[in-house]
Amino acid sequence: MTSNGREDAKRAVDSLQACGLTSIVNRGSQDESQHQTFVVHTFGFGTNHDPVAMHAIFDESGGTFSFIESYEMVQDAFASCLGRYGSEISDQGCQAVINVGDFYAVEEKEFLINLSVPVLRVAVDEENDRKTSLLDILCSYRDVVSKERVRVERNRLSAAEGIAEAQRIAETDARDLLTRRRTGIRASISAQAGDCLSIWLESELKETERRMGSRQLHSRAGRAYVLSGMSSHAYQRATARGSVVPGAEAQRDTSSASAVPTNLSAPDANNASFSAYTTPNMAHMVNKSMQLNQSRAPAPATAPALGPDSHSDSNST
């Protein structure tokens, strides 16, 4: 570029003006800008994606990573993901936790909660006897004698750590590690008692072990399956993995399309449709998706009915 050209370029740059606010700040002043982070849920379809990149994106944003093997289950997988977000509107909602500690037999304790309730303004022609829900109370406890919940959580952590360690060592001793973890969970008191989560964890480790059977299988479907499992256990959130969509298992095992379980987090021990971390809202969304797919399916072809004067070829002469 000639000297005249450089001067023309400099004048062109100096003549640039912003029509509104800019993000240019003086480096010497305090930067008070805030960077807002959005939750990102990533989906890997088939084998043509980078599961490591998908896993890194979800891990940075606090979302989930779902691995979808078949394109036929894309709609159900999206429905399951959207189902985790309830359609609720709350105003100044907040929550508090009271840790009571261990109770003696037949012991009772009382707690006083002060609520600031604003005045409800209604129109003159509206009903004045309406009721407003002010407080929802939930209680959870563990048996201090059997400590059954502690054993179950140990199984969950053992499975999660085993999957993460298997992904790290990949093809060397991954299958042996998963076998040892699976054997330990299967022999645990919780699994022997029929605990759903422990049984589900054992079957998940078995499927993970199968997908690491060879280098080719691990590269094609095992790595994405393992990373999606790590995503699920890291945040205790359900993810679509392989050919399984969270919430779809319950729909296949119910006699009615509307018979959706309302307590999937604590299913019956004999319920083979159990899927960890699945919420009732997710199951309802998947139910709607499956009903929509069924309504779009073409009706089966039927043979034409024979008229009174018609006859089959076998009877013709």
CSV table of C-alpha atoms in Angstrom, one decimal:
chain,number,residue,atom,x,y,z
A,1,MET,CA,0.0,0.0,0.0
A,2,THR,CA,1.3,3.4,-0.9
A,3,SER,CA,1.6,6.3,1.5
A,4,ASN,CA,-1.5,7.9,-0.1
A,5,GLY,CA,-3.4,4.7,0.3
A,6,ARG,CA,-2.5,4.4,4.0
A,7,GLU,CA,-3.7,8.0,4.6
A,8,ASP,CA,-7.0,7.2,2.8
A,9,ALA,CA,-7.5,4.1,4.9
A,10,LYS,CA,-6.8,6.0,8.1
A,11,ARG,CA,-9.3,8.7,7.2
A,12,ALA,CA,-11.9,6.0,6.4
A,13,VAL,CA,-11.4,4.3,9.8
A,14,ASP,CA,-11.5,7.6,11.7
A,15,SER,CA,-14.7,8.6,9.9
A,16,LEU,CA,-16.5,5.5,11.3
A,17,GLN,CA,-19.2,6.4,13.9
A,18,ALA,CA,-21.5,4.3,16.1
A,19,CYS,CA,-25.2,4.9,15.8
A,20,GLY,CA,-25.9,3.7,19.3
A,21,LEU,CA,-24.2,2.5,22.4
A,22,THR,CA,-20.9,0.6,22.0
A,23,SER,CA,-19.1,-2.1,24.0
A,24,ILE,CA,-15.8,-0.1,23.9
A,25,VAL,CA,-14.7,0.9,27.4
A,26,ASN,CA,-11.6,2.6,28.7
A,27,ARG,CA,-9.3,-0.1,29.9
A,28,GLY,CA,-8.2,2.1,32.8
A,29,SER,CA,-11.7,2.4,34.2
A,30,GLN,CA,-13.4,-0.3,36.1
A,31,ASP,CA,-15.2,-2.9,33.9
A,32,GLU,CA,-18.5,-3.5,35.5
A,33,SER,CA,-20.0,-5.5,32.6
A,34,GLN,CA,-21.8,-8.7,33.4
A,35,HIS,CA,-21.5,-11.8,31.2
A,36,GLN,CA,-24.8,-13.8,31.4
A,37,THR,CA,-24.5,-17.5,30.9
A,38,PHE,CA,-27.3,-19.5,29.3
A,39,VAL,CA,-27.9,-23.2,29.9
A,40,VAL,CA,-27.2,-25.2,26.7
A,41,HIS,CA,-28.5,-28.7,26.1
A,42,THR,CA,-26.5,-30.4,23.3
A,43,PHE,CA,-27.7,-33.3,21.1
A,44,GLY,CA,-25.5,-35.6,19.1
A,45,PHE,CA,-27.2,-37.4,16.2
A,46,GLY,CA,-25.9,-40.8,15.0
A,47,THR,CA,-22.1,-41.0,14.4
A,48,ASN,CA,-21.6,-37.8,12.5
A,49,HIS,CA,-20.8,-35.5,15.5
A,50,ASP,CA,-18.1,-34.7,18.0
A,51,PRO,CA,-19.2,-36.0,21.4
A,52,VAL,CA,-16.2,-34.5,23.1
A,53,ALA,CA,-17.2,-31.0,21.9
A,54,MET,CA,-20.8,-31.5,22.8
A,55,HIS,CA,-19.8,-32.7,26.3
A,56,ALA,CA,-17.5,-29.6,26.7
A,57,ILE,CA,-20.3,-27.2,25.7
A,58,PHE,CA,-22.9,-28.7,28.1
A,59,ASP,CA,-20.3,-28.9,30.9
A,60,GLU,CA,-19.5,-25.2,30.6
A,61,SER,CA,-23.1,-24.1,30.6
A,62,GLY,CA,-24.6,-26.5,33.1
A,63,GLY,CA,-27.0,-28.2,30.6
A,64,THR,CA,-27.0,-31.8,29.4
A,65,PHE,CA,-25.6,-33.9,26.5
A,66,SER,CA,-28.0,-36.4,24.9
A,67,PHE,CA,-26.7,-39.0,22.4
A,68,ILE,CA,-29.4,-40.1,19.8
A,69,GLU,CA,-28.6,-43.1,17.6
A,70,SER,CA,-31.8,-43.1,15.5
A,71,TYR,CA,-33.4,-40.1,13.8
A,72,GLU,CA,-36.8,-41.6,14.6
A,73,MET,CA,-36.4,-40.7,18.3
A,74,VAL,CA,-35.4,-37.1,17.7
A,75,GLN,CA,-38.8,-35.7,18.5
A,76,ASP,CA,-39.2,-37.8,21.7
A,77,ALA,CA,-35.7,-36.8,22.8
A,78,PHE,CA,-36.5,-33.1,22.4
A,79,ALA,CA,-39.9,-33.6,24.2
A,80,SER,CA,-38.1,-35.2,27.1
A,81,CYS,CA,-35.6,-32.3,27.3
A,82,LEU,CA,-38.3,-29.7,27.2
A,83,GLY,CA,-40.3,-31.6,29.8
A,84,ARG,CA,-37.8,-30.7,32.5
A,85,TYR,CA,-39.0,-27.1,32.3
A,86,GLY,CA,-42.4,-26.8,34.0
A,87,SER,CA,-45.0,-24.4,32.7
A,88,GLU,CA,-45.4,-22.5,35.9
A,89,ILE,CA,-45.5,-18.8,36.7
A,90,SER,CA,-44.2,-17.7,40.1
A,91,ASP,CA,-44.0,-14.3,41.6
A,92,GLN,CA,-41.2,-13.6,44.1
A,93,GLY,CA,-41.0,-17.4,44.7
A,94,CYS,CA,-38.3,-18.6,47.1
A,95,GLN,CA,-37.4,-21.7,49.1
A,96,ALA,CA,-35.9,-22.5,52.4
A,97,VAL,CA,-34.6,-25.7,54.0
A,98,ILE,CA,-34.9,-26.6,57.7
A,99,ASN,CA,-32.5,-29.3,58.7
A,100,VAL,CA,-34.1,-30.9,61.8
A,101,GLY,CA,-31.6,-33.6,62.5
A,102,ASP,CA,-32.3,-37.0,64.2
A,103,PHE,CA,-35.6,-37.4,66.1
A,104,TYR,CA,-36.2,-39.5,69.2
A,105,ALA,CA,-39.1,-41.9,69.1
A,106,VAL,CA,-42.5,-40.2,68.9
A,107,GLU,CA,-40.8,-36.8,69.3
A,108,GLU,CA,-42.5,-33.8,67.8
A,109,LYS,CA,-41.1,-30.4,66.9
A,110,GLU,CA,-42.8,-27.2,65.8
A,111,PHE,CA,-41.6,-24.4,63.5
A,112,LEU,CA,-42.9,-20.9,63.1
A,113,ILE,CA,-42.7,-19.4,59.6
A,114,ASN,CA,-43.5,-15.7,59.0
A,115,LEU,CA,-44.9,-14.9,55.5
A,116,SER,CA,-45.4,-11.5,54.0
A,117,VAL,CA,-48.5,-11.8,51.9
A,118,PRO,CA,-49.4,-8.9,49.6
A,119,VAL,CA,-53.0,-7.7,49.2
A,120,LEU,CA,-54.8,-9.5,46.4
A,121,ARG,CA,-56.6,-7.0,44.2
A,122,VAL,CA,-59.6,-8.3,42.2
A,123,ALA,CA,-62.2,-6.7,40.1
A,124,VAL,CA,-65.6,-6.0,41.6
A,125,ASP,CA,-67.4,-8.5,39.4
A,126,GLU,CA,-64.9,-11.3,40.2
A,127,GLU,CA,-65.3,-13.8,42.9
A,128,ASN,CA,-64.0,-12.7,46.3
A,129,ASP,CA,-63.7,-16.2,47.8
A,130,ARG,CA,-60.9,-17.4,45.7
A,131,LYS,CA,-58.1,-19.3,47.4
A,132,THR,CA,-54.4,-18.6,46.8
A,133,SER,CA,-51.7,-21.2,47.5
A,134,LEU,CA,-49.1,-19.5,49.8
A,135,LEU,CA,-46.8,-22.3,50.9
A,136,ASP,CA,-45.8,-25.8,49.7
A,137,ILE,CA,-44.1,-28.0,52.3
A,138,LEU,CA,-42.1,-31.1,51.4
A,139,CYS,CA,-40.4,-33.5,53.9
A,140,SER,CA,-37.6,-35.9,53.2
A,141,TYR,CA,-35.9,-38.2,55.7
A,142,ARG,CA,-33.5,-41.2,55.9
A,143,ASP,CA,-33.7,-44.2,58.2
A,144,VAL,CA,-30.9,-43.7,60.7
A,145,VAL,CA,-30.9,-47.4,61.5
A,146,SER,CA,-30.7,-49.1,58.1
A,147,LYS,CA,-29.2,-46.1,56.2
A,148,GLU,CA,-30.6,-47.6,53.1
A,149,ARG,CA,-30.5,-44.3,51.2
A,150,VAL,CA,-26.8,-44.0,51.9
A,151,ARG,CA,-26.1,-47.4,50.4
A,152,VAL,CA,-28.1,-46.5,47.3
A,153,GLU,CA,-26.1,-43.2,46.9
A,154,ARG,CA,-22.9,-45.1,47.2
A,155,ASN,CA,-24.0,-47.4,44.3
A,156,ARG,CA,-24.8,-44.3,42.3
A,157,LEU,CA,-21.4,-42.7,42.9
A,158,SER,CA,-19.6,-46.0,42.2
A,159,ALA,CA,-21.3,-46.3,38.8
A,160,ALA,CA,-20.7,-42.6,37.9
A,161,GLU,CA,-17.0,-42.9,38.9
A,162,GLY,CA,-16.7,-46.2,37.0
A,163,ILE,CA,-18.1,-44.7,33.8
A,164,ALA,CA,-15.8,-41.6,34.0
A,165,GLU,CA,-12.8,-43.8,34.8
A,166,ALA,CA,-13.6,-46.2,31.9
A,167,GLN,CA,-13.8,-43.3,29.5
A,168,ARG,CA,-10.4,-42.1,30.7
A,169,ILE,CA,-8.6,-45.4,30.2
A,170,ALA,CA,-10.8,-46.2,27.1
A,171,GLU,CA,-9.5,-49.3,25.4
A,172,THR,CA,-7.0,-50.7,27.9
A,173,ASP,CA,-8.7,-51.9,31.1
A,174,ALA,CA,-12.1,-50.2,30.7
A,175,ARG,CA,-14.2,-53.4,30.4
A,176,ASP,CA,-12.5,-55.0,33.4
A,177,LEU,CA,-13.1,-51.9,35.5
A,178,LEU,CA,-16.8,-51.8,34.5
A,179,THR,CA,-17.2,-55.5,35.3
A,180,ARG,CA,-15.8,-55.0,38.8
A,181,ARG,CA,-18.0,-52.0,39.4
A,182,ARG,CA,-21.1,-53.9,38.1
A,183,THR,CA,-20.3,-56.9,40.3
A,184,GLY,CA,-20.0,-54.7,43.3
A,185,ILE,CA,-23.3,-53.0,42.8
A,186,ARG,CA,-25.1,-56.3,42.0
A,187,ALA,CA,-23.8,-57.8,45.3
A,188,SER,CA,-24.7,-54.7,47.4
A,189,ILE,CA,-27.5,-55.0,49.9
A,190,SER,CA,-29.6,-52.4,48.0
A,191,ALA,CA,-29.5,-54.3,44.8
A,192,GLN,CA,-30.3,-57.6,46.6
A,193,ALA,CA,-33.3,-55.9,48.2
A,194,GLY,CA,-34.6,-54.9,44.7
A,195,ASP,CA,-33.8,-51.2,44.8
A,196,CYS,CA,-34.7,-49.8,41.4
A,197,LEU,CA,-31.8,-47.4,41.1
A,198,SER,CA,-29.2,-50.0,41.9
A,199,ILE,CA,-30.6,-52.4,39.4
A,200,TRP,CA,-30.7,-49.7,36.8
A,201,LEU,CA,-27.1,-48.7,37.5
A,202,GLU,CA,-26.0,-52.3,37.1
A,203,SER,CA,-27.7,-52.6,33.7
A,204,GLU,CA,-26.3,-49.3,32.6
A,205,LEU,CA,-22.7,-50.4,33.4
A,206,LYS,CA,-23.4,-53.6,31.4
A,207,GLU,CA,-24.5,-51.6,28.4
A,208,THR,CA,-21.5,-49.3,28.7
A,209,GLU,CA,-19.2,-52.3,28.9
A,210,ARG,CA,-20.8,-53.7,25.7
A,211,ARG,CA,-20.3,-50.5,23.8
A,212,MET,CA,-16.6,-50.6,24.8
A,213,GLY,CA,-16.2,-54.1,23.4
A,214,SER,CA,-13.9,-53.0,20.6
A,215,ARG,CA,-12.0,-49.9,19.4
A,216,GLN,CA,-14.3,-49.5,16.4
A,217,LEU,CA,-17.5,-49.9,18.5
A,218,HIS,CA,-16.2,-47.4,21.1
A,219,SER,CA,-15.4,-44.9,18.4
A,220,ARG,CA,-18.7,-45.3,16.6
A,221,ALA,CA,-21.2,-45.3,19.6
A,222,GLY,CA,-19.4,-46.0,22.8
A,223,ARG,CA,-17.7,-42.6,23.4
A,224,ALA,CA,-20.9,-40.6,22.9
A,225,TYR,CA,-22.9,-43.0,25.1
A,226,VAL,CA,-20.3,-42.8,27.9
A,227,LEU,CA,-20.1,-39.0,27.7
A,228,SER,CA,-23.9,-38.7,27.8
A,229,GLY,CA,-23.9,-40.9,30.8
A,230,MET,CA,-21.3,-38.8,32.5
A,231,SER,CA,-23.5,-35.8,31.8
A,232,SER,CA,-26.5,-37.5,33.4
A,233,HIS,CA,-24.7,-38.5,36.6
A,234,ALA,CA,-22.8,-35.2,37.0
A,235,TYR,CA,-26.0,-33.2,37.3
A,236,GLN,CA,-28.4,-36.0,38.2
A,237,ARG,CA,-30.5,-35.2,35.1
A,238,ALA,CA,-32.0,-37.6,32.6
A,239,THR,CA,-30.5,-37.6,29.1
A,240,ALA,CA,-31.4,-39.5,26.0
A,241,ARG,CA,-28.8,-42.2,25.4
A,242,GLY,CA,-28.5,-44.5,22.4
A,243,SER,CA,-32.0,-45.8,21.7
A,244,VAL,CA,-33.5,-44.9,25.1
A,245,VAL,CA,-35.4,-41.6,25.7
A,246,PRO,CA,-36.2,-40.7,29.4
A,247,GLY,CA,-39.9,-41.1,30.0
A,248,ALA,CA,-40.5,-43.3,27.0
A,249,GLU,CA,-40.0,-46.5,29.0
A,250,ALA,CA,-43.0,-45.7,31.2
A,251,GLN,CA,-45.2,-45.1,28.1
A,252,ARG,CA,-44.4,-48.5,26.6
A,253,ASP,CA,-45.3,-50.3,29.8
A,254,THR,CA,-48.7,-48.7,30.4
A,255,SER,CA,-51.9,-50.1,29.0
A,256,SER,CA,-53.3,-46.6,28.3
A,257,ALA,CA,-51.5,-43.7,26.6
A,258,SER,CA,-52.8,-41.4,29.4
A,259,ALA,CA,-51.6,-43.6,32.2
A,260,VAL,CA,-48.4,-41.7,33.0
A,261,PRO,CA,-46.7,-42.5,36.3
A,262,THR,CA,-46.8,-39.6,38.7
A,263,ASN,CA,-43.8,-40.6,40.8
A,264,LEU,CA,-41.0,-41.8,38.5
A,265,SER,CA,-38.3,-40.8,41.0
A,266,ALA,CA,-39.4,-43.6,43.4
A,267,PRO,CA,-41.0,-46.4,41.3
A,268,ASP,CA,-42.0,-49.8,42.4
A,269,ALA,CA,-39.2,-52.3,42.7
A,270,ASN,CA,-40.7,-54.5,40.0
A,271,ASN,CA,-41.1,-51.7,37.5
A,272,ALA,CA,-38.7,-52.5,34.7
A,273,SER,CA,-39.4,-49.2,33.1
A,274,PHE,CA,-37.5,-47.2,35.7
A,275,SER,CA,-35.2,-44.5,34.3
A,276,ALA,CA,-33.1,-42.5,36.8
A,277,TYR,CA,-33.6,-38.8,37.1
A,278,THR,CA,-36.8,-38.8,34.9
A,279,THR,CA,-39.5,-36.3,36.1
A,280,PRO,CA,-43.2,-36.6,35.7
A,281,ASN,CA,-43.2,-33.6,33.4
A,282,MET,CA,-40.7,-35.2,31.1
A,283,ALA,CA,-42.9,-38.4,30.9
A,284,HIS,CA,-46.0,-36.3,30.1
A,285,MET,CA,-44.1,-34.5,27.3
A,286,VAL,CA,-42.8,-37.7,25.8
A,287,ASN,CA,-46.3,-39.1,26.1
A,288,LYS,CA,-47.6,-36.2,24.0
A,289,SER,CA,-44.9,-36.7,21.4
A,290,MET,CA,-45.6,-40.4,21.1
A,291,GLN,CA,-49.3,-39.8,20.7
A,292,LEU,CA,-48.5,-37.2,17.9
A,293,ASN,CA,-46.3,-39.7,16.1
A,294,GLN,CA,-49.1,-42.4,16.3
A,295,SER,CA,-51.6,-39.9,14.8
A,296,ARG,CA,-49.3,-39.3,11.9
A,297,ALA,CA,-48.6,-42.9,11.2
A,298,PRO,CA,-50.5,-44.2,8.0
A,299,ALA,CA,-53.4,-46.5,8.6
A,300,PRO,CA,-52.6,-50.2,7.7
A,301,ALA,CA,-53.9,-51.3,4.3
A,302,THR,CA,-57.0,-53.6,4.3
A,303,ALA,CA,-58.0,-56.1,1.7
A,304,PRO,CA,-61.1,-55.1,-0.4
A,305,ALA,CA,-64.3,-56.8,0.6
A,306,LEU,CA,-65.8,-59.2,-1.9
A,307,GLY,CA,-69.2,-58.3,-3.3
A,308,PRO,CA,-72.2,-60.7,-3.5
A,309,ASP,CA,-71.4,-61.5,-7.2
A,310,SER,CA,-67.6,-61.8,-6.7
A,311,HIS,CA,-65.7,-65.0,-6.4
A,312,SER,CA,-62.1,-65.9,-5.8
A,313,ASP,CA,-59.7,-67.2,-8.5
A,314,SER,CA,-59.6,-70.6,-6.8
A,315,ASN,CA,-63.3,-71.2,-7.4
A,316,SER,CA,-63.3,-69.9,-11.0
A,317,THR,CA,-63.6,-72.3,-13.9
